[in-house]
PDB file of N, CA and C in Angstrom:
ATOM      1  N   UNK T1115     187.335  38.522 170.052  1.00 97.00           N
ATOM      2  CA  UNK T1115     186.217  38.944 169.251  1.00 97.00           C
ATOM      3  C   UNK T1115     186.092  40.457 169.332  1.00 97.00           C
ATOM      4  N   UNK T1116     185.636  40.695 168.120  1.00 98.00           N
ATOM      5  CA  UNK T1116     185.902  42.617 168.027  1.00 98.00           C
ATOM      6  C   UNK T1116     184.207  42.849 168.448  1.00 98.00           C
ATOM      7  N   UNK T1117     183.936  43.616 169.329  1.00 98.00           N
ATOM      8  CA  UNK T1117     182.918  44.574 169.144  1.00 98.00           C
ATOM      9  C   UNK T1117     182.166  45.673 168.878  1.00 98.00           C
ATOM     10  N   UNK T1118     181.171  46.238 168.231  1.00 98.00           N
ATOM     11  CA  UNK T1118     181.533  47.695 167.121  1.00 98.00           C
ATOM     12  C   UNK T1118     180.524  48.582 168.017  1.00 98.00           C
ATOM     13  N   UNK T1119     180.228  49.643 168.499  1.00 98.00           N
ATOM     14  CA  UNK T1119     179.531  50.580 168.926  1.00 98.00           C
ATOM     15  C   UNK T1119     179.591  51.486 167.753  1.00 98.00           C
ATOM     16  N   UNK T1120     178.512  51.503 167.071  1.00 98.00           N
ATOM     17  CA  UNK T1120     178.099  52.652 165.932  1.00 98.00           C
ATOM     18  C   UNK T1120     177.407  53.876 167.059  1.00 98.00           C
ATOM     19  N   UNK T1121     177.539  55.209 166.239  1.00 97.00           N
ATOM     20  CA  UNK T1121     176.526  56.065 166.489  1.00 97.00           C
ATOM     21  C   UNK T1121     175.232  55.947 166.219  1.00 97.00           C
ATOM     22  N   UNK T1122     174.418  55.942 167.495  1.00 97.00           N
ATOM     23  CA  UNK T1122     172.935  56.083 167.009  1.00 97.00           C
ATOM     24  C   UNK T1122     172.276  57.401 165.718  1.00 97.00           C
ATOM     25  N   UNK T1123     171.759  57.039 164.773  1.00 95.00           N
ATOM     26  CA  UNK T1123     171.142  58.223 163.454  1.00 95.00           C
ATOM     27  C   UNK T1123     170.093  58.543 163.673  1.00 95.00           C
ATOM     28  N   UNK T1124     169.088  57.632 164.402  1.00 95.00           N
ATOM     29  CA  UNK T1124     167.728  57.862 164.349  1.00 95.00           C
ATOM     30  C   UNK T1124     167.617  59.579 165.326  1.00 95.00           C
ATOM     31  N   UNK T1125     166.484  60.131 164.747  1.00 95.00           N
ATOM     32  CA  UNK T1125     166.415  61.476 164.856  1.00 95.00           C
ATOM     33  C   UNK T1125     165.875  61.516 166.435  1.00 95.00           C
ATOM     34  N   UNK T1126     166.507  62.246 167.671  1.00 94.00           N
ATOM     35  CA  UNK T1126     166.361  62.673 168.634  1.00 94.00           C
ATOM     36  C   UNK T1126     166.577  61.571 169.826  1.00 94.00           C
ATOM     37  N   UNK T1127     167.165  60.370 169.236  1.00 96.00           N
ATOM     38  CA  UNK T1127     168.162  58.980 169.933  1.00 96.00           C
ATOM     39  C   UNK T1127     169.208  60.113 170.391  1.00 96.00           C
ATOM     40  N   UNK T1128     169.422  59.653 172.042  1.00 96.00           N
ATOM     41  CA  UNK T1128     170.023  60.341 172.668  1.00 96.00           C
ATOM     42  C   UNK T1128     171.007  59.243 173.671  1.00 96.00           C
ATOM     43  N   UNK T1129     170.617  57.957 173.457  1.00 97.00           N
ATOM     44  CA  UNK T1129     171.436  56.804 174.301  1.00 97.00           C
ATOM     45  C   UNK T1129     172.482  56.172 173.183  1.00 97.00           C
ATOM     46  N   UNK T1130     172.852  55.281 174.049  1.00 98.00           N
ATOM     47  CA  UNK T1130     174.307  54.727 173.200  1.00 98.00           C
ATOM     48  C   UNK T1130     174.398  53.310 173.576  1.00 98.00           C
ATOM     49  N   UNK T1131     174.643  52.697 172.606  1.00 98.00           N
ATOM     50  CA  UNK T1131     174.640  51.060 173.297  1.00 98.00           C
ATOM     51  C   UNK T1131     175.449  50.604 174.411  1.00 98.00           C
ATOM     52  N   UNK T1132     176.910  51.209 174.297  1.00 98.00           N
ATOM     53  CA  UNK T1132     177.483  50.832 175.410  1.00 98.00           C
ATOM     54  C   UNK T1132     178.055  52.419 176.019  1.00 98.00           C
ATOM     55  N   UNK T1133     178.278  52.231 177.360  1.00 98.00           N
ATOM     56  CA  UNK T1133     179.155  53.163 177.952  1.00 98.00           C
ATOM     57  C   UNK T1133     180.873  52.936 177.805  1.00 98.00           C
ATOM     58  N   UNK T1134     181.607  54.365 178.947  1.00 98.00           N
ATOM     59  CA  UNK T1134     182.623  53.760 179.155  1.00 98.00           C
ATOM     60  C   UNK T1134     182.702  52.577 180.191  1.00 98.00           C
ATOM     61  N   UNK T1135     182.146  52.204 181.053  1.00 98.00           N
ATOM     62  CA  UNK T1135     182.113  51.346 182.097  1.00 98.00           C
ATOM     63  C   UNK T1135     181.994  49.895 181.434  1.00 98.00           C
ATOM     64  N   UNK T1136     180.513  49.922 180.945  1.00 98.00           N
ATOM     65  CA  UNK T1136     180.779  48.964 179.938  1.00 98.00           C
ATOM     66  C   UNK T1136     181.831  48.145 179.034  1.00 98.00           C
ATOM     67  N   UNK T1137     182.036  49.269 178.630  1.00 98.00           N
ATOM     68  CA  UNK T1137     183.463  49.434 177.731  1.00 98.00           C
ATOM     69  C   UNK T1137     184.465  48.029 178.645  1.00 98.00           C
ATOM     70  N   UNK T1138     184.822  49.154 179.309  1.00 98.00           N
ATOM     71  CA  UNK T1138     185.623  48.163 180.563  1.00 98.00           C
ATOM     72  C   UNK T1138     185.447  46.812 181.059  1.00 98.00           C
ATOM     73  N   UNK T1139     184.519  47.199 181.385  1.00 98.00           N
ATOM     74  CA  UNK T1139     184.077  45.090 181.879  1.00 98.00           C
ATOM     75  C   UNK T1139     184.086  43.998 180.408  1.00 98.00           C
ATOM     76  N   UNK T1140     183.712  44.887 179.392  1.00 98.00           N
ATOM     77  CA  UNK T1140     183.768  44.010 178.346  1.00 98.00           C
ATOM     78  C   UNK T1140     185.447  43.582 177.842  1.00 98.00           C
ATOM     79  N   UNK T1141     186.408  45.012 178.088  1.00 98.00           N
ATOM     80  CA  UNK T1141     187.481  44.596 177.804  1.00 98.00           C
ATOM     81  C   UNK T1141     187.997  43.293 178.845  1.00 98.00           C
ATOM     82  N   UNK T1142     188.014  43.926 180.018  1.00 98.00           N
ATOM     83  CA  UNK T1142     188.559  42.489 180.929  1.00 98.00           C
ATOM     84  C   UNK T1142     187.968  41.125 180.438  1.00 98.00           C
ATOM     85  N   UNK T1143     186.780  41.195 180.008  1.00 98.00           N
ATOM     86  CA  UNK T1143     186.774  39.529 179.462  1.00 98.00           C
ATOM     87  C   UNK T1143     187.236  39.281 178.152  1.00 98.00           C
ATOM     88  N   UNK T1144     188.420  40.421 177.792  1.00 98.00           N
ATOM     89  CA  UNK T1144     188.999  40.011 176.455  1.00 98.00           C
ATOM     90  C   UNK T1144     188.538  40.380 175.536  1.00 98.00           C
ATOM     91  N   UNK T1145     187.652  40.954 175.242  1.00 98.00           N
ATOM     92  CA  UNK T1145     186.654  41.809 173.838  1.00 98.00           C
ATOM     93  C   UNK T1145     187.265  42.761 173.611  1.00 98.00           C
ATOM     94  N   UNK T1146     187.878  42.998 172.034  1.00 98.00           N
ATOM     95  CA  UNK T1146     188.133  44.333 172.084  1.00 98.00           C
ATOM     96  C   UNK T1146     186.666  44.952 171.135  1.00 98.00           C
ATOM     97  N   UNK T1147     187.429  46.459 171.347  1.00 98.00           N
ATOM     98  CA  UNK T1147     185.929  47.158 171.488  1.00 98.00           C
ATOM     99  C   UNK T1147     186.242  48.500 170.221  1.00 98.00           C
ATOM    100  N   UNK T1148     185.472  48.467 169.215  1.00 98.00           N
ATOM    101  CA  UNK T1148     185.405  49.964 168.191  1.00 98.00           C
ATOM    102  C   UNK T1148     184.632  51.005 168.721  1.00 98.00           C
ATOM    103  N   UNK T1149     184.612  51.884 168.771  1.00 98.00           N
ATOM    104  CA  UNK T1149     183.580  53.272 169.335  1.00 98.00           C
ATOM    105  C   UNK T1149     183.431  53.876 168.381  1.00 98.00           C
ATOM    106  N   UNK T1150     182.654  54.234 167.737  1.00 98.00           N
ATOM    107  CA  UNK T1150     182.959  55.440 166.148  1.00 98.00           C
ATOM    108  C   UNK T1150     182.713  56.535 167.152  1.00 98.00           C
ATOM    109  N   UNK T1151     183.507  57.408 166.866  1.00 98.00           N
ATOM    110  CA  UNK T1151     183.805  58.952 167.103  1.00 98.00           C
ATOM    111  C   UNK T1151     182.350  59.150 167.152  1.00 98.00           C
ATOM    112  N   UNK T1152     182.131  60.036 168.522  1.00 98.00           N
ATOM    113  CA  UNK T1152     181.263  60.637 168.699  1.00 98.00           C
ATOM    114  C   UNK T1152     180.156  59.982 168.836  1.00 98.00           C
ATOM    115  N   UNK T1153     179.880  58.653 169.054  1.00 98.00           N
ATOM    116  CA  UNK T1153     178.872  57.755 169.098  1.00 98.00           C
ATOM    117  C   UNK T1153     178.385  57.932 170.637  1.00 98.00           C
ATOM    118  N   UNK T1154     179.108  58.499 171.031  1.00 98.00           N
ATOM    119  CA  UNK T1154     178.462  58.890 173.057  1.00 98.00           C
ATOM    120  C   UNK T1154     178.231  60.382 173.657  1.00 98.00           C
ATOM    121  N   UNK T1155     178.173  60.952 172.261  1.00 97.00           N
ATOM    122  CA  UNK T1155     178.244  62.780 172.459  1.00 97.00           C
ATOM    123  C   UNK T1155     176.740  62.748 173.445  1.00 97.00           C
ATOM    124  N   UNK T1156     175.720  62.037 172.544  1.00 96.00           N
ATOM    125  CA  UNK T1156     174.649  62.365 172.458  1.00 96.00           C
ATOM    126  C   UNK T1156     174.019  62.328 174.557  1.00 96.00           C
ATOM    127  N   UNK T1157     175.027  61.441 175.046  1.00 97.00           N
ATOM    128  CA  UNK T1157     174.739  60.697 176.132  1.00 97.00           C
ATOM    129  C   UNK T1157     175.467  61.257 177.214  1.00 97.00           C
ATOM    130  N   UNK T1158     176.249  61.976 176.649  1.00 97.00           N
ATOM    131  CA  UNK T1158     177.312  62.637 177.418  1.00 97.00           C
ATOM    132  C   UNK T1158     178.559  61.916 177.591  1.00 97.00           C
ATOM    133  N   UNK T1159     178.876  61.206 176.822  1.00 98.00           N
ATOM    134  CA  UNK T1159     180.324  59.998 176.740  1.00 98.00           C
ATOM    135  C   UNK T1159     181.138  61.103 176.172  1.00 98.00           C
ATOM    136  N   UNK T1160     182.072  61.827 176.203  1.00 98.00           N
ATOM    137  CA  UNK T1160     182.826  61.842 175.287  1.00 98.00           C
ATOM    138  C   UNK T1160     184.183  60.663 174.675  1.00 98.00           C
ATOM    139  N   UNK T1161     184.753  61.155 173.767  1.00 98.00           N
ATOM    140  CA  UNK T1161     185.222  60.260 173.206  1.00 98.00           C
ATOM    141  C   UNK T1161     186.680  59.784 174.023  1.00 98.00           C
ATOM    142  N   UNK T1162     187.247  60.913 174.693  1.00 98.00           N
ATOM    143  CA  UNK T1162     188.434  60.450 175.595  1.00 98.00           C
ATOM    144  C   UNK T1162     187.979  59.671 176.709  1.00 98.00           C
ATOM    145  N   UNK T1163     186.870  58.978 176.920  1.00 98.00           N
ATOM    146  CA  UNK T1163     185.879  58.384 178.246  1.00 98.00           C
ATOM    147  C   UNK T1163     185.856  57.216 177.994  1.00 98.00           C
ATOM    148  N   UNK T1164     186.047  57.069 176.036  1.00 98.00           N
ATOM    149  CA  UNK T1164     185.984  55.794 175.900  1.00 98.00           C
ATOM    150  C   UNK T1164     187.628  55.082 175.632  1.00 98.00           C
ATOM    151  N   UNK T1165     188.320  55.801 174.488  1.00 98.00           N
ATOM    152  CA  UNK T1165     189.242  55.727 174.648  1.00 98.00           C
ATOM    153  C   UNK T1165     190.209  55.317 176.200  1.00 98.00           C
ATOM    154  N   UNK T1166     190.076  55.510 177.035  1.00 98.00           N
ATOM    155  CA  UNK T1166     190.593  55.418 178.338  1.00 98.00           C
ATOM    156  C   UNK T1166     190.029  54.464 178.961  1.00 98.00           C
ATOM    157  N   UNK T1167     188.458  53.899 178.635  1.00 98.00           N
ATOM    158  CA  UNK T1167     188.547  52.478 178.835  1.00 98.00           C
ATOM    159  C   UNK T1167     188.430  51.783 178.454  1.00 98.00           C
ATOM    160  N   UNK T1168     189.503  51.551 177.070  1.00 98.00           N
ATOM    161  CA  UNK T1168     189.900  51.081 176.599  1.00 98.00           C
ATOM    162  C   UNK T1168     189.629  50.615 175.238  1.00 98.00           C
ATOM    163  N   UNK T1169     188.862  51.246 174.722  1.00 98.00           N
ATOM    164  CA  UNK T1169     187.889  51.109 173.552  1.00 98.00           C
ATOM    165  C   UNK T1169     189.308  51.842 172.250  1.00 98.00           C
ATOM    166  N   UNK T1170     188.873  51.156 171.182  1.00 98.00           N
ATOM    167  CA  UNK T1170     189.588  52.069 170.162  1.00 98.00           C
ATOM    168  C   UNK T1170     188.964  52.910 168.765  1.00 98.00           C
ATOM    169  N   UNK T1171     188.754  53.984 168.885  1.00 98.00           N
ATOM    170  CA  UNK T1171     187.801  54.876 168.351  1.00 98.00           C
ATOM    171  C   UNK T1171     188.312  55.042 166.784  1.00 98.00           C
ATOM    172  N   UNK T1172     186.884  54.760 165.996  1.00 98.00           N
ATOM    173  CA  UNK T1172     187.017  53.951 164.653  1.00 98.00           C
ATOM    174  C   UNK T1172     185.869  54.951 163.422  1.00 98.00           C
ATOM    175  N   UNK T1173     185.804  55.257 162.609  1.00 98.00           N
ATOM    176  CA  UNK T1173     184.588  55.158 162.087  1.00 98.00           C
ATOM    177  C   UNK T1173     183.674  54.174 161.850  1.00 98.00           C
ATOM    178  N   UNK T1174     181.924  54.974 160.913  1.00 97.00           N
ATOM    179  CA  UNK T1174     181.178  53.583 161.032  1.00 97.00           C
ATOM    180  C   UNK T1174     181.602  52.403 160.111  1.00 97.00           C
ATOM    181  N   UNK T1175     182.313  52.489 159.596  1.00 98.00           N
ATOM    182  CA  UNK T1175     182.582  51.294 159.101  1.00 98.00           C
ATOM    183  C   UNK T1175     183.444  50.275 159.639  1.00 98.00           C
ATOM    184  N   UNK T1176     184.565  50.881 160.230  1.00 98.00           N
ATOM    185  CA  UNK T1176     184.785  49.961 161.751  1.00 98.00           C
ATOM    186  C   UNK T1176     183.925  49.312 162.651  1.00 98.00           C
ATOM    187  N   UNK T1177     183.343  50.263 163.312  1.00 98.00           N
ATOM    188  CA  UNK T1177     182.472  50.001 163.909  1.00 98.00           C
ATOM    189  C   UNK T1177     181.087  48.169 163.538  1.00 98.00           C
ATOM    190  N   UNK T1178     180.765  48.824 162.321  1.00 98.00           N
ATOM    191  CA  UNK T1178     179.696  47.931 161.740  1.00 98.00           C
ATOM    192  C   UNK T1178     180.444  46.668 160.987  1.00 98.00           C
ATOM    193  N   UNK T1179     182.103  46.839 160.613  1.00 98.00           N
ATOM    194  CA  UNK T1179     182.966  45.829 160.371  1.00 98.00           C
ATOM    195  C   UNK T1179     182.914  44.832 161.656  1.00 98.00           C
ATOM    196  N   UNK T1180     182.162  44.908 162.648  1.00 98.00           N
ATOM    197  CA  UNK T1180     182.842  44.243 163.759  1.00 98.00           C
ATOM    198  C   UNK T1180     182.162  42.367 164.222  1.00 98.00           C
ATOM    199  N   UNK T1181     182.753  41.970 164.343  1.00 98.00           N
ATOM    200  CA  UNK T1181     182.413  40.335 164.393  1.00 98.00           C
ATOM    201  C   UNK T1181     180.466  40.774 165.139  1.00 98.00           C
ATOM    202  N   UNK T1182     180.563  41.767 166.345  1.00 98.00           N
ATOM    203  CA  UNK T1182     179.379  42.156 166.692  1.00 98.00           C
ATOM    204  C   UNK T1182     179.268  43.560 166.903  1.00 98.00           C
ATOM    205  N   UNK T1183     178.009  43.966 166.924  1.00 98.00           N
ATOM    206  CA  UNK T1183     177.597  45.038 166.571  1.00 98.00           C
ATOM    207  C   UNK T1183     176.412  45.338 167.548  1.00 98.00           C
ATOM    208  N   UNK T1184     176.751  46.681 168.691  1.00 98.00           N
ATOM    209  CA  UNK T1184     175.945  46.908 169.483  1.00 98.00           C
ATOM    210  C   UNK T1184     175.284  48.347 169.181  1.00 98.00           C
ATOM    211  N   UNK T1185     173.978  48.092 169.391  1.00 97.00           N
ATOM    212  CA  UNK T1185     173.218  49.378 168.854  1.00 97.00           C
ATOM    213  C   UNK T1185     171.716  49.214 169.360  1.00 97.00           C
ATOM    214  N   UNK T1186     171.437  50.468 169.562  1.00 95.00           N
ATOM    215  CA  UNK T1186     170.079  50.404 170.210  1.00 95.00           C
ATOM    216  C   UNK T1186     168.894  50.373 169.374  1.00 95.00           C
ATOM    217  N   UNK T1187     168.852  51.106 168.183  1.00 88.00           N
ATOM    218  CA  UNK T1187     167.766  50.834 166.528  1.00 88.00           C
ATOM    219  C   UNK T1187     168.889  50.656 165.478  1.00 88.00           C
TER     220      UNK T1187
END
């Protein structure tokens, strides 16, 4: 099952639905995972943080293409 991490839009949203850690534990149970670029700036993720665990960095339409869709608003 694919999972999508969009960037948060809402004005002065500074969290992110998932981390890289996250990221990780979700991959080991087999989830793969979309990140749209820059969706963890705000949080201090950068994007090689996610990439590396293991996430594969997508735009939002990847992202929101995804069987699920994690997001905080």
């Amino acid at each position: 099952m694919r999972i999508g991490v969009p960037k948060e839009t809402r004005a002065g949203e500074t969290r992110v639905a998932a981390t890289p850690d996250s990221v990780k534990k979700l991959k080991k149970k087999g989830f793969t995972l979309v990140v749209e670029r820059g969706a963890g700036a705000a949080a201090h993720y950068p994007d090689e943080a996610y990439t590396a665990a293991g996430a594969d960095l997508g735009d939002s339409q990847a992202a929101f293409g995804c069987e699920v869709v994690l997001k905080i608003h």
